[in-house]
Coordinates of C-alpha atoms and ligand atoms in Angstrom, one line a residue:
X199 CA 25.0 9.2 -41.3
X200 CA 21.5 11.1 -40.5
X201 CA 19.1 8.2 -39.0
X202 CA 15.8 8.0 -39.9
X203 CA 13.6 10.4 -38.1
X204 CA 11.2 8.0 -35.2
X205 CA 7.9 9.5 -34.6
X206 CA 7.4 7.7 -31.1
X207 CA 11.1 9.0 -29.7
X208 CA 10.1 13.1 -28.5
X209 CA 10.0 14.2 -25.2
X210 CA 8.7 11.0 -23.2
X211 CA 9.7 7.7 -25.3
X212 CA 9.5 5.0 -23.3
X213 CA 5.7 5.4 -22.4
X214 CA 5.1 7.0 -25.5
X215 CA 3.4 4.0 -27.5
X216 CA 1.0 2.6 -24.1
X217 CA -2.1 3.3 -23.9
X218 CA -3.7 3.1 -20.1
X219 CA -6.1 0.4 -20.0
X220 CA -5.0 -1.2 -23.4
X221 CA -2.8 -4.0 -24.2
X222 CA 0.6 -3.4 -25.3
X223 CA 1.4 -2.5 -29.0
X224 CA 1.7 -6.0 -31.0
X225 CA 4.5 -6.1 -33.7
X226 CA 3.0 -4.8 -36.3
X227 CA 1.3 -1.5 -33.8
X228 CA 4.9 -1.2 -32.6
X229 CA 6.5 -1.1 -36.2
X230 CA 3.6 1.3 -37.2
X231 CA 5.0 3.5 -34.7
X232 CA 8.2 3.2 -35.5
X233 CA 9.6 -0.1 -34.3
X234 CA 12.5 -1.9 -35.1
X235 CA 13.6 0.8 -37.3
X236 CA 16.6 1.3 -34.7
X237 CA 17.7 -2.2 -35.4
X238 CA 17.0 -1.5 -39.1
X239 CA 19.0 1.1 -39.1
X240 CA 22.0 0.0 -36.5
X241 CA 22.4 -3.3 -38.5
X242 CA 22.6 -1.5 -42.2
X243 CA 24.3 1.4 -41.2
X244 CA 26.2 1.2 -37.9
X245 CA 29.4 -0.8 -36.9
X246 CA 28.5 -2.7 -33.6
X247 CA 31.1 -0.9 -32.0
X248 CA 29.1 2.7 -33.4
X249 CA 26.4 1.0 -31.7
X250 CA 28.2 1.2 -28.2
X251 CA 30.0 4.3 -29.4
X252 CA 26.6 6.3 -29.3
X253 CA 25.4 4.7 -26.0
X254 CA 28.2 6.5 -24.5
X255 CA 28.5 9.6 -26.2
X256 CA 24.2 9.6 -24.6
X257 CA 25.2 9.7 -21.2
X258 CA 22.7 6.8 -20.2
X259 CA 23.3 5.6 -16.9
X260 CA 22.2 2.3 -15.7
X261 CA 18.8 2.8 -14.3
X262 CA 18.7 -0.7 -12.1
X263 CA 20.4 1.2 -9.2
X264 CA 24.1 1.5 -9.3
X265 CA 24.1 4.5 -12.4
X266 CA 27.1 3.1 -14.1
X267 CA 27.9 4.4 -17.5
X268 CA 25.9 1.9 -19.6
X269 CA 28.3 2.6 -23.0
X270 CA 31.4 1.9 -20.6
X271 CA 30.7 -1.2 -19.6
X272 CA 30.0 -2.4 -23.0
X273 CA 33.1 -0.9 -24.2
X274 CA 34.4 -3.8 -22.0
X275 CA 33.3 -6.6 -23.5
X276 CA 36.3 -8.3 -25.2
X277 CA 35.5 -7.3 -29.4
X278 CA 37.3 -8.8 -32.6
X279 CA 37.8 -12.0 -34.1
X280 CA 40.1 -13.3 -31.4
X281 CA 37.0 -12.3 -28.8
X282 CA 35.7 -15.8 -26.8
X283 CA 32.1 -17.2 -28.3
X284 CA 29.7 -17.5 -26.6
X285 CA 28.8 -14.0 -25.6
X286 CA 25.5 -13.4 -23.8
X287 CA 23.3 -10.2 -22.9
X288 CA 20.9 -10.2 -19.9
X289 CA 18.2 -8.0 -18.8
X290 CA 17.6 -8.0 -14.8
X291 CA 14.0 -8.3 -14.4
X292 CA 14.2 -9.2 -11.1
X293 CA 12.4 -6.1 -10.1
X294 CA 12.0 -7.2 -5.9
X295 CA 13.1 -3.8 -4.6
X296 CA 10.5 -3.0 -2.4
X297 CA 8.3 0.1 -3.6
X298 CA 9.7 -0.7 -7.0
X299 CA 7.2 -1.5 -10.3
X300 CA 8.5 0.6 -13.3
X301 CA 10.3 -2.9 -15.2
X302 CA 6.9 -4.1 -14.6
X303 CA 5.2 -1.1 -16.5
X304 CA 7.8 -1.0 -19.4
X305 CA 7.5 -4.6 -19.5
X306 CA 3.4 -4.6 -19.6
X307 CA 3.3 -1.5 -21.7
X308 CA 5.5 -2.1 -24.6
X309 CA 7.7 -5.9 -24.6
X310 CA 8.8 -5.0 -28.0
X311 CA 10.9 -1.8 -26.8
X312 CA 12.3 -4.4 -24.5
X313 CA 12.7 -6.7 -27.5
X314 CA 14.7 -4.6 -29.9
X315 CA 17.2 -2.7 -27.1
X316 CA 18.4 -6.0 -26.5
X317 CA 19.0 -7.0 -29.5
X318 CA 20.5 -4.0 -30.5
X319 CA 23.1 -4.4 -27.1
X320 CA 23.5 -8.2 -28.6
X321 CA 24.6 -6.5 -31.9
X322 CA 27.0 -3.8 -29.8
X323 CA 28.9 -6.6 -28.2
X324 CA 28.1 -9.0 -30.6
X325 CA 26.3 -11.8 -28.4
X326 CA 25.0 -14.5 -29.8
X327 CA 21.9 -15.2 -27.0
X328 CA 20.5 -13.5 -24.4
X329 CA 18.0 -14.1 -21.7
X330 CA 15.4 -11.7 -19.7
X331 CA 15.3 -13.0 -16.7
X332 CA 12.3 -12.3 -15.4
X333 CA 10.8 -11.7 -11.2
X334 CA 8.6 -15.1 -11.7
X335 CA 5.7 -13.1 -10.1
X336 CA 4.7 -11.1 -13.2
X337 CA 2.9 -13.5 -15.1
X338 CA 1.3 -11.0 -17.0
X339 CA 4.5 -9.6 -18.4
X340 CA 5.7 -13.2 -18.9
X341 CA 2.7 -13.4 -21.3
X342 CA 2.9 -10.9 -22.9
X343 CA 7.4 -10.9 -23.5
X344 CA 6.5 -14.7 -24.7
X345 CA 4.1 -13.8 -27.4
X346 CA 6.0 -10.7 -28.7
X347 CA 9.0 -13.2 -28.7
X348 CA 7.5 -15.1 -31.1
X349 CA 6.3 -12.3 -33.1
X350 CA 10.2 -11.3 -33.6
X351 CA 11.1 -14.3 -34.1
X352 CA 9.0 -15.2 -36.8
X353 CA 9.2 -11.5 -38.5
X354 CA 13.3 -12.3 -38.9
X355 CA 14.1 -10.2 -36.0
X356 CA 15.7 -12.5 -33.7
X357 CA 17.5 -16.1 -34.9
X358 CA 19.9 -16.2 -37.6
X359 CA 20.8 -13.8 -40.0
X360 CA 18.5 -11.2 -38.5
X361 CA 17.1 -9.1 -41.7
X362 CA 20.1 -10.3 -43.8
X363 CA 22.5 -8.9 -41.9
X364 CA 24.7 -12.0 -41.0
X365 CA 24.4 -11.7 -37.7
X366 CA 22.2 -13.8 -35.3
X367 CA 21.1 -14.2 -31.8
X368 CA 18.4 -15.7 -30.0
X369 CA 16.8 -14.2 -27.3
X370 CA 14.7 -16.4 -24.6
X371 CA 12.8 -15.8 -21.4
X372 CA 13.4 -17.2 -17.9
X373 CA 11.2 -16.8 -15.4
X374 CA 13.2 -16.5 -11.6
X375 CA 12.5 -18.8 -9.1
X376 CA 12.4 -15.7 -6.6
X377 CA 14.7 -14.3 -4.3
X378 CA 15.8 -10.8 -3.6
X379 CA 19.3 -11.1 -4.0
X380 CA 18.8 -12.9 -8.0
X381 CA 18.9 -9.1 -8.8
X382 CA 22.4 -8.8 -8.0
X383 CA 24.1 -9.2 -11.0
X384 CA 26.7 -12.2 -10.5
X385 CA 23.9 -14.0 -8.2
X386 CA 21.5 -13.5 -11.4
X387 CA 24.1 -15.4 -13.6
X388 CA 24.9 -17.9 -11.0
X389 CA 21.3 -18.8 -10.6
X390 CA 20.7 -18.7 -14.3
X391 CA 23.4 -21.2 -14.4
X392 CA 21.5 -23.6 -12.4
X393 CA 23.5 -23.1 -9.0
X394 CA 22.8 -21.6 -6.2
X395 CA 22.0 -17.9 -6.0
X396 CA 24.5 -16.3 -4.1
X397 CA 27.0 -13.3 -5.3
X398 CA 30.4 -14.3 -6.6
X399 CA 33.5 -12.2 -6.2
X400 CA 34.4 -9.4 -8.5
X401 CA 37.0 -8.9 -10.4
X402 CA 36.6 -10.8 -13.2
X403 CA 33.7 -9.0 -13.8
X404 CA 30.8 -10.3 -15.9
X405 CA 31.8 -8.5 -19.1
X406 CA 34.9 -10.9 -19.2
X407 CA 34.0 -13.9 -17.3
X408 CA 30.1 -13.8 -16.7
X409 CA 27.3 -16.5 -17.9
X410 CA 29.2 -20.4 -18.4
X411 CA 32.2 -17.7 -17.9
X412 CA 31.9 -16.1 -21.1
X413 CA 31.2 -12.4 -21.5
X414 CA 28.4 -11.3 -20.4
X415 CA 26.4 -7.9 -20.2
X416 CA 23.8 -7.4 -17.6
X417 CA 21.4 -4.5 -17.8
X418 CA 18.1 -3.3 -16.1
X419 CA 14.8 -3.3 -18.0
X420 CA 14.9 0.3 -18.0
X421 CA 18.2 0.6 -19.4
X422 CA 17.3 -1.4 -22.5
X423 CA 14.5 0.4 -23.2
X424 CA 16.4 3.6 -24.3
X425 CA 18.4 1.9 -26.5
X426 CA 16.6 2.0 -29.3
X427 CA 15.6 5.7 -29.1
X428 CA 19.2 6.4 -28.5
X429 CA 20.1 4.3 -31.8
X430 CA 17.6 6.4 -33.9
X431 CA 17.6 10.2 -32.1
X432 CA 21.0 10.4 -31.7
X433 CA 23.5 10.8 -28.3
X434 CA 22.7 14.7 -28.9
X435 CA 19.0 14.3 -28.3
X436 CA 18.9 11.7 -25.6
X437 CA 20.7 14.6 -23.9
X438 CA 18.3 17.3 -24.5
X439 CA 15.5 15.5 -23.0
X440 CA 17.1 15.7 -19.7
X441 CA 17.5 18.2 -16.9
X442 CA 20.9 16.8 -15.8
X443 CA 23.9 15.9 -17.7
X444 CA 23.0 12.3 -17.3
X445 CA 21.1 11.5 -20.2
X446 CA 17.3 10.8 -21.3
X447 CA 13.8 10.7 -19.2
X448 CA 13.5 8.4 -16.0
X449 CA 10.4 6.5 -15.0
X450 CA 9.8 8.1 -11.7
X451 CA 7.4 6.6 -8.9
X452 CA 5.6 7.7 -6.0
X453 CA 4.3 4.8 -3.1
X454 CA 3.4 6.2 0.3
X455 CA 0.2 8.2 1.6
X456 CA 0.4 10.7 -1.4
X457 CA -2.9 12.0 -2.9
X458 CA -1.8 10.2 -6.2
X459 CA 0.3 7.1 -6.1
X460 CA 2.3 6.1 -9.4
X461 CA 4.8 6.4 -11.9
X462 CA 5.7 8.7 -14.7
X463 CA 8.3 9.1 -16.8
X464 CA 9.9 12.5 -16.8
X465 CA 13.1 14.2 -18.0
X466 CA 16.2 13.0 -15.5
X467 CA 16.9 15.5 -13.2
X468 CA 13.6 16.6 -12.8
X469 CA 13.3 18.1 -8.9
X470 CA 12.1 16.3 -6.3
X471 CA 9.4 18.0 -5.3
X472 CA 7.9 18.9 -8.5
X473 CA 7.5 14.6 -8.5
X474 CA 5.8 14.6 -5.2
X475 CA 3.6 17.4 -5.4
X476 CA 3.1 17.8 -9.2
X477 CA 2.5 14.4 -10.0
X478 CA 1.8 12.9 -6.9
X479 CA -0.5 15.2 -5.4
X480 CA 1.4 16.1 -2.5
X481 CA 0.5 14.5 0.6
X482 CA -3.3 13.3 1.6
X483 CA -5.1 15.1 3.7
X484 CA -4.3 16.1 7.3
X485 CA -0.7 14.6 6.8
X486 CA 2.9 15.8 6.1
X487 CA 5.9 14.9 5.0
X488 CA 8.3 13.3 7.3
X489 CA 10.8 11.6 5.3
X490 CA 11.5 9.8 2.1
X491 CA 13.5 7.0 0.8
X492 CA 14.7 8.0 -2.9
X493 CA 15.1 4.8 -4.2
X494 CA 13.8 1.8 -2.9
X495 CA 13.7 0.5 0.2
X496 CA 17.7 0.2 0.3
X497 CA 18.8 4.0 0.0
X498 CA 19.4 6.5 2.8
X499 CA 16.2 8.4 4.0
X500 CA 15.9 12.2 3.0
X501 CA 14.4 14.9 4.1
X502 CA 12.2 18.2 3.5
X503 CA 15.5 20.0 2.9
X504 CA 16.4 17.7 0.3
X505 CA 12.9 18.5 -1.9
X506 CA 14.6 20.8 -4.1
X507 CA 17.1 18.9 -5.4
X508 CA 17.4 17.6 -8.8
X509 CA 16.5 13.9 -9.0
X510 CA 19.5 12.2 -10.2
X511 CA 22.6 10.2 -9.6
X512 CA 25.2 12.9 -8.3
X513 CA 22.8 15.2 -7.3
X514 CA 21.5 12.2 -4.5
X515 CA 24.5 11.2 -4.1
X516 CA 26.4 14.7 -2.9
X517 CA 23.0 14.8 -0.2
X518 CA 24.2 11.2 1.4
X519 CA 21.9 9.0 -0.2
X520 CA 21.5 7.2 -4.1
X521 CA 18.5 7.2 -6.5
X522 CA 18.7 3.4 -6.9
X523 CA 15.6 3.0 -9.1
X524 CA 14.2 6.6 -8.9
X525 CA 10.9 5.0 -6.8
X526 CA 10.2 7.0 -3.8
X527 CA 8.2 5.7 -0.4
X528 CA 7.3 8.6 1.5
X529 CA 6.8 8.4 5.1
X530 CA 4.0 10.7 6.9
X531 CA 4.3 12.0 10.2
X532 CA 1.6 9.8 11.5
X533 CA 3.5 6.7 10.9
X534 CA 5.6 5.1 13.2
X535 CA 9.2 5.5 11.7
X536 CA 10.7 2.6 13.9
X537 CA 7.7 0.2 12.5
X538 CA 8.4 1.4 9.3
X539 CA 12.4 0.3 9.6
X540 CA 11.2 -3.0 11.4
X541 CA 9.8 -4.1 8.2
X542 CA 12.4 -2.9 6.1
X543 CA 14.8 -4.8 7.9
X544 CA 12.7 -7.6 8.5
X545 CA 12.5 -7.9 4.5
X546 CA 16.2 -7.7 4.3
X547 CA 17.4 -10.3 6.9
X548 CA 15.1 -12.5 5.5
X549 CA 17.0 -11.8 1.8
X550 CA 20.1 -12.1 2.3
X551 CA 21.8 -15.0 1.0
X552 CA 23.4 -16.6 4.2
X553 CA 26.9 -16.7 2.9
X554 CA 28.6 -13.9 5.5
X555 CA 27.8 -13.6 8.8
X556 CA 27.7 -9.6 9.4
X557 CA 24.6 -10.7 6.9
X558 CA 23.2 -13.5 8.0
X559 CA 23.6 -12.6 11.7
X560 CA 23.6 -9.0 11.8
X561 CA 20.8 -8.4 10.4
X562 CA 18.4 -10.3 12.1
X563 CA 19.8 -8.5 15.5
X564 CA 18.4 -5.2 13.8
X565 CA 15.0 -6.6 13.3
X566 CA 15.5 -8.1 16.9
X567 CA 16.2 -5.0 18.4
X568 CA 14.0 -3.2 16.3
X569 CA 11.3 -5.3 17.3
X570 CA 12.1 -4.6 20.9
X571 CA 12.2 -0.5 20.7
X572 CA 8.4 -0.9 19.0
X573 CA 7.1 -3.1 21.6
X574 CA 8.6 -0.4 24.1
X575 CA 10.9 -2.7 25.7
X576 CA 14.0 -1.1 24.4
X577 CA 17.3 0.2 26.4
X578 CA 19.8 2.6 26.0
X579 CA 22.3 -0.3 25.4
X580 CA 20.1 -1.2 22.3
X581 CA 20.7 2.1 20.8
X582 CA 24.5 1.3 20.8
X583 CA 23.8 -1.9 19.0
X584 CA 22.3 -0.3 16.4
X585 CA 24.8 2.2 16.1
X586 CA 27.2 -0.3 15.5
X587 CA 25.5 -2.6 13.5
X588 CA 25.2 0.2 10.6
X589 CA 29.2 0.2 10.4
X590 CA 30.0 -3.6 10.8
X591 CA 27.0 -4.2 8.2
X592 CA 28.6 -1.0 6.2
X593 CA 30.1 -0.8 2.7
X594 CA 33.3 -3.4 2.4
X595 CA 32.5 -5.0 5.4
X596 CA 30.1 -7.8 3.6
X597 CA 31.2 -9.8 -0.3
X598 CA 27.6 -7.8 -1.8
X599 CA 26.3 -4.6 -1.4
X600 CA 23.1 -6.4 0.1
X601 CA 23.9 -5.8 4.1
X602 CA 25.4 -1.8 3.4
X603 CA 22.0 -1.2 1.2
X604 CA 19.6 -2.6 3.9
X605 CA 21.3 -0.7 7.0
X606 CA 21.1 2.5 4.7
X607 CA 17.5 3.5 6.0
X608 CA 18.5 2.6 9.5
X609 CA 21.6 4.7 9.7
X610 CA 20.0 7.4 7.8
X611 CA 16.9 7.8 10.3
X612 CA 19.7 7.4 13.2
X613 CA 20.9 10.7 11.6
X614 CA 17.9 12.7 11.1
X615 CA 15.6 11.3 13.8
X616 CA 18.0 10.5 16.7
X617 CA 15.0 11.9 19.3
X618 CA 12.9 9.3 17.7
X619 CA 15.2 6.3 19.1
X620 CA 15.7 8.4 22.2
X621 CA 12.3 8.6 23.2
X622 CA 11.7 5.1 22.5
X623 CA 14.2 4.2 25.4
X624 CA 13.7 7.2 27.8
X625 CA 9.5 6.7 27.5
X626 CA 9.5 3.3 26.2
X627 CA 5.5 3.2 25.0
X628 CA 5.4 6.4 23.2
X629 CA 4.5 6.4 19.5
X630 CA 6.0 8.4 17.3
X631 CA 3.5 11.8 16.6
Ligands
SF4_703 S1 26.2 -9.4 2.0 FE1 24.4 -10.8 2.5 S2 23.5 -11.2 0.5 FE2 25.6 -10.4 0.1 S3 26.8 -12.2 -0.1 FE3 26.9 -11.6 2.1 S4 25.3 -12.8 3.0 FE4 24.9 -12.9 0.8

């Protein structure tokens, strides 16, 4: 079955219908351009399970952090008659990552993208509502997702027997209360339930026992947002955007003392330093790069030698760090790298849930400590602390990836900077240069 050709979906389609310094397309702009013609299309033409089918055979890869295979773990989700109801789909717009704001562009720039990729998911694993649940801070996208909600709704793309189809879903937004850790997924669905938001254990996982303990999907913003171009290109073409064999464009981002902050979307894989000094600017004047964090605050630092690399999943990985969400904060040479890990770590002790104690405790000794060494009051004894703080607070040592993310900058700038800490203890007051 050839789908119907999408004028929006070329070489950049998840920005192409904004326009900067205009609102967001309105239903009938976005079905102008194309909109809803994926749905169209999946519902008439497509079993749900082709719908899934083709998200694999695309190669997308989660784009909230973790890069799983989006297709796989839909493929999950218990299907057929015998299958428990309810079944949910959530999007993750709990977008706190620190340095992080490209679910708040997608979200600002075109809801109705957002829209129609989760209801085309809800058709894959045939859920029957779903919820965007939303950082409670961006009351302009909250606005805006509300009114294009109703626009879909009353245009017979969301509620029962969407466009005669037979099948129906309802699709609502919830606004987070706020807290960092909301974003991990089984803390999400536990605070969505009403409870407290902490992180339960895994297995079951939420694609068998997730919202109310029913199946569940949860996605990033991002991730949704390519559905629909996936549904009407084609697996083949999502690939041929890309530079890398995962699949599709990313929306890149640049914070730091760059000429030109922002984001962009851009083929996946495209190399790192073609993002910082192609579309950031490179550096501002009279300053150079020191370091970087690839994505988001709770990834392993990189360096100058890492500039040429590809930016994607593996390709991050292999160099000792992960993409996350494909948002890099630079860090210049003039800025003081253990103030710059204070903060981080100040964010992250402050996050985390309570409920282990490597957590709890552990990391509010790093900020201690931390605080100590930039006050020039540090000693070699510190040092060790540190040291061993980044294994106890390391992967499988905690029930979330929470404390392993937030000692990843520390441990990584342990690695690459030990003369930084050094100094800081031999020559307590000197700043770093
Ligand atoms: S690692 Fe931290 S955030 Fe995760 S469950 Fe433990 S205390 Fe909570």
């Amino acid at each position: 079955m050839t789908a119907p050709s999408c004028k929006v979906s070329e070489k950049f389609p998840l920005t192409a219908r904004m326009r900067p310094g205009e609102p967001p397309p309105d239903l009938k702009a976005y079905e102008r351009a194309g909109g809803y013609q994926a749905l169209r299309h999946a519902l008439k033409h497509l079993a749900s399970t082709g719908v899934t089918e083709l998200v694999k055979l695309s190669n997308l890869r989660g784009r909230g952090g973790a890069g799983f295979p989006t297709g796989v773990k839909w493929a999950l989700v218990p299907m057929g008659e015998n299958a428990p109801r309810r079944k949910y789909v959530i999007a993750n717009g709990d977008e706190m990552e620190p340095g992080t704001f490209k679910d708040r562009l997608l979200i600002e720039g075109d809801p109705h993208q957002l829209i129609e990729g989760m209801i085309l998911a809800a058709y894959a694993i045939q859920a029957d509502v779903g919820y965007i649940f939303l950082r409670g801070e961006y009351t302009v996208g909250a606005a805006l997702l509300t009114q294009a909600l109703a626009e879909a709704r009353n245009a017979g793309y969301l509620g029962r027997n969407i466009l005669g189809s037979g099948f129906d879903f309802e699709l609502y937004l919830h606004t987070s209360a706020g807290r960092y850790i909301c974003g991990e997924e089984t803390a999400l669905i536990s605070s969505l339930e009403g409870k407290r938001a902490i992180p339960r254990a895994k297995p079951p996982f939420p694609q068998i026992s997730g919202l109310f303990g029913k199946p569940t999907i949860v996605n990033n913003i991002e991730t949704y947002c390519n559905v629909p171009h996936i549904v009407i290109n084609g697996a083949e073409w999502f690939k041929s955007i890309s530079r890398s064999k995962d699949g599709g464009t990313k929306i890149y981002g640049v914070s730091g003392k760059v000429k030109r902050p922002g984001a962009w979307e851009l083929p996946m894989g495209t190399p790192i330093r073609e993002i910082l000094e192609e579309h950031a600017g490179g550096m501002r004047e009279g300053l150079k790069l020191r370091c970087f964090l690839p994505g988001g605050a709770s990834t392993d630092f990189l360096t100058e030698a890492h500039l040429d690399l590809p930016f994607d999943f593996d390709s991050i990985a292999r160099a000792g760090s992960r993409m996350g969400t494909g948002q890099i904060t630079v860090v210049d040479d003039q800025t003081d790298l253990i103030g710059v890990l204070r903060n981080l770590e100040h964010f992250f002790a402050q996050e985390s849930c309570g409920w282990c104690t490597p957590c709890r405790d552990g990391l509010s000794w790093v900020e201690k400590i931390l605080i100590r060494l930039e006050k020039g009051h540090g000693t070699p004894q510190d040092l060790e602390i540190l040291r061993q703080h980044t294994k106890w607070l390391g992967p499988g040592r905690t029930f979330c990836a929470h404390a392993p993310g937030a000692i990843e900058p520390l441990q990584s700038a342990m690695k690459y900077f030990p003369e930084e800490f050094e100094r800081r203890v031999r020559a307590p007051q000197a700043r770093a240069v």
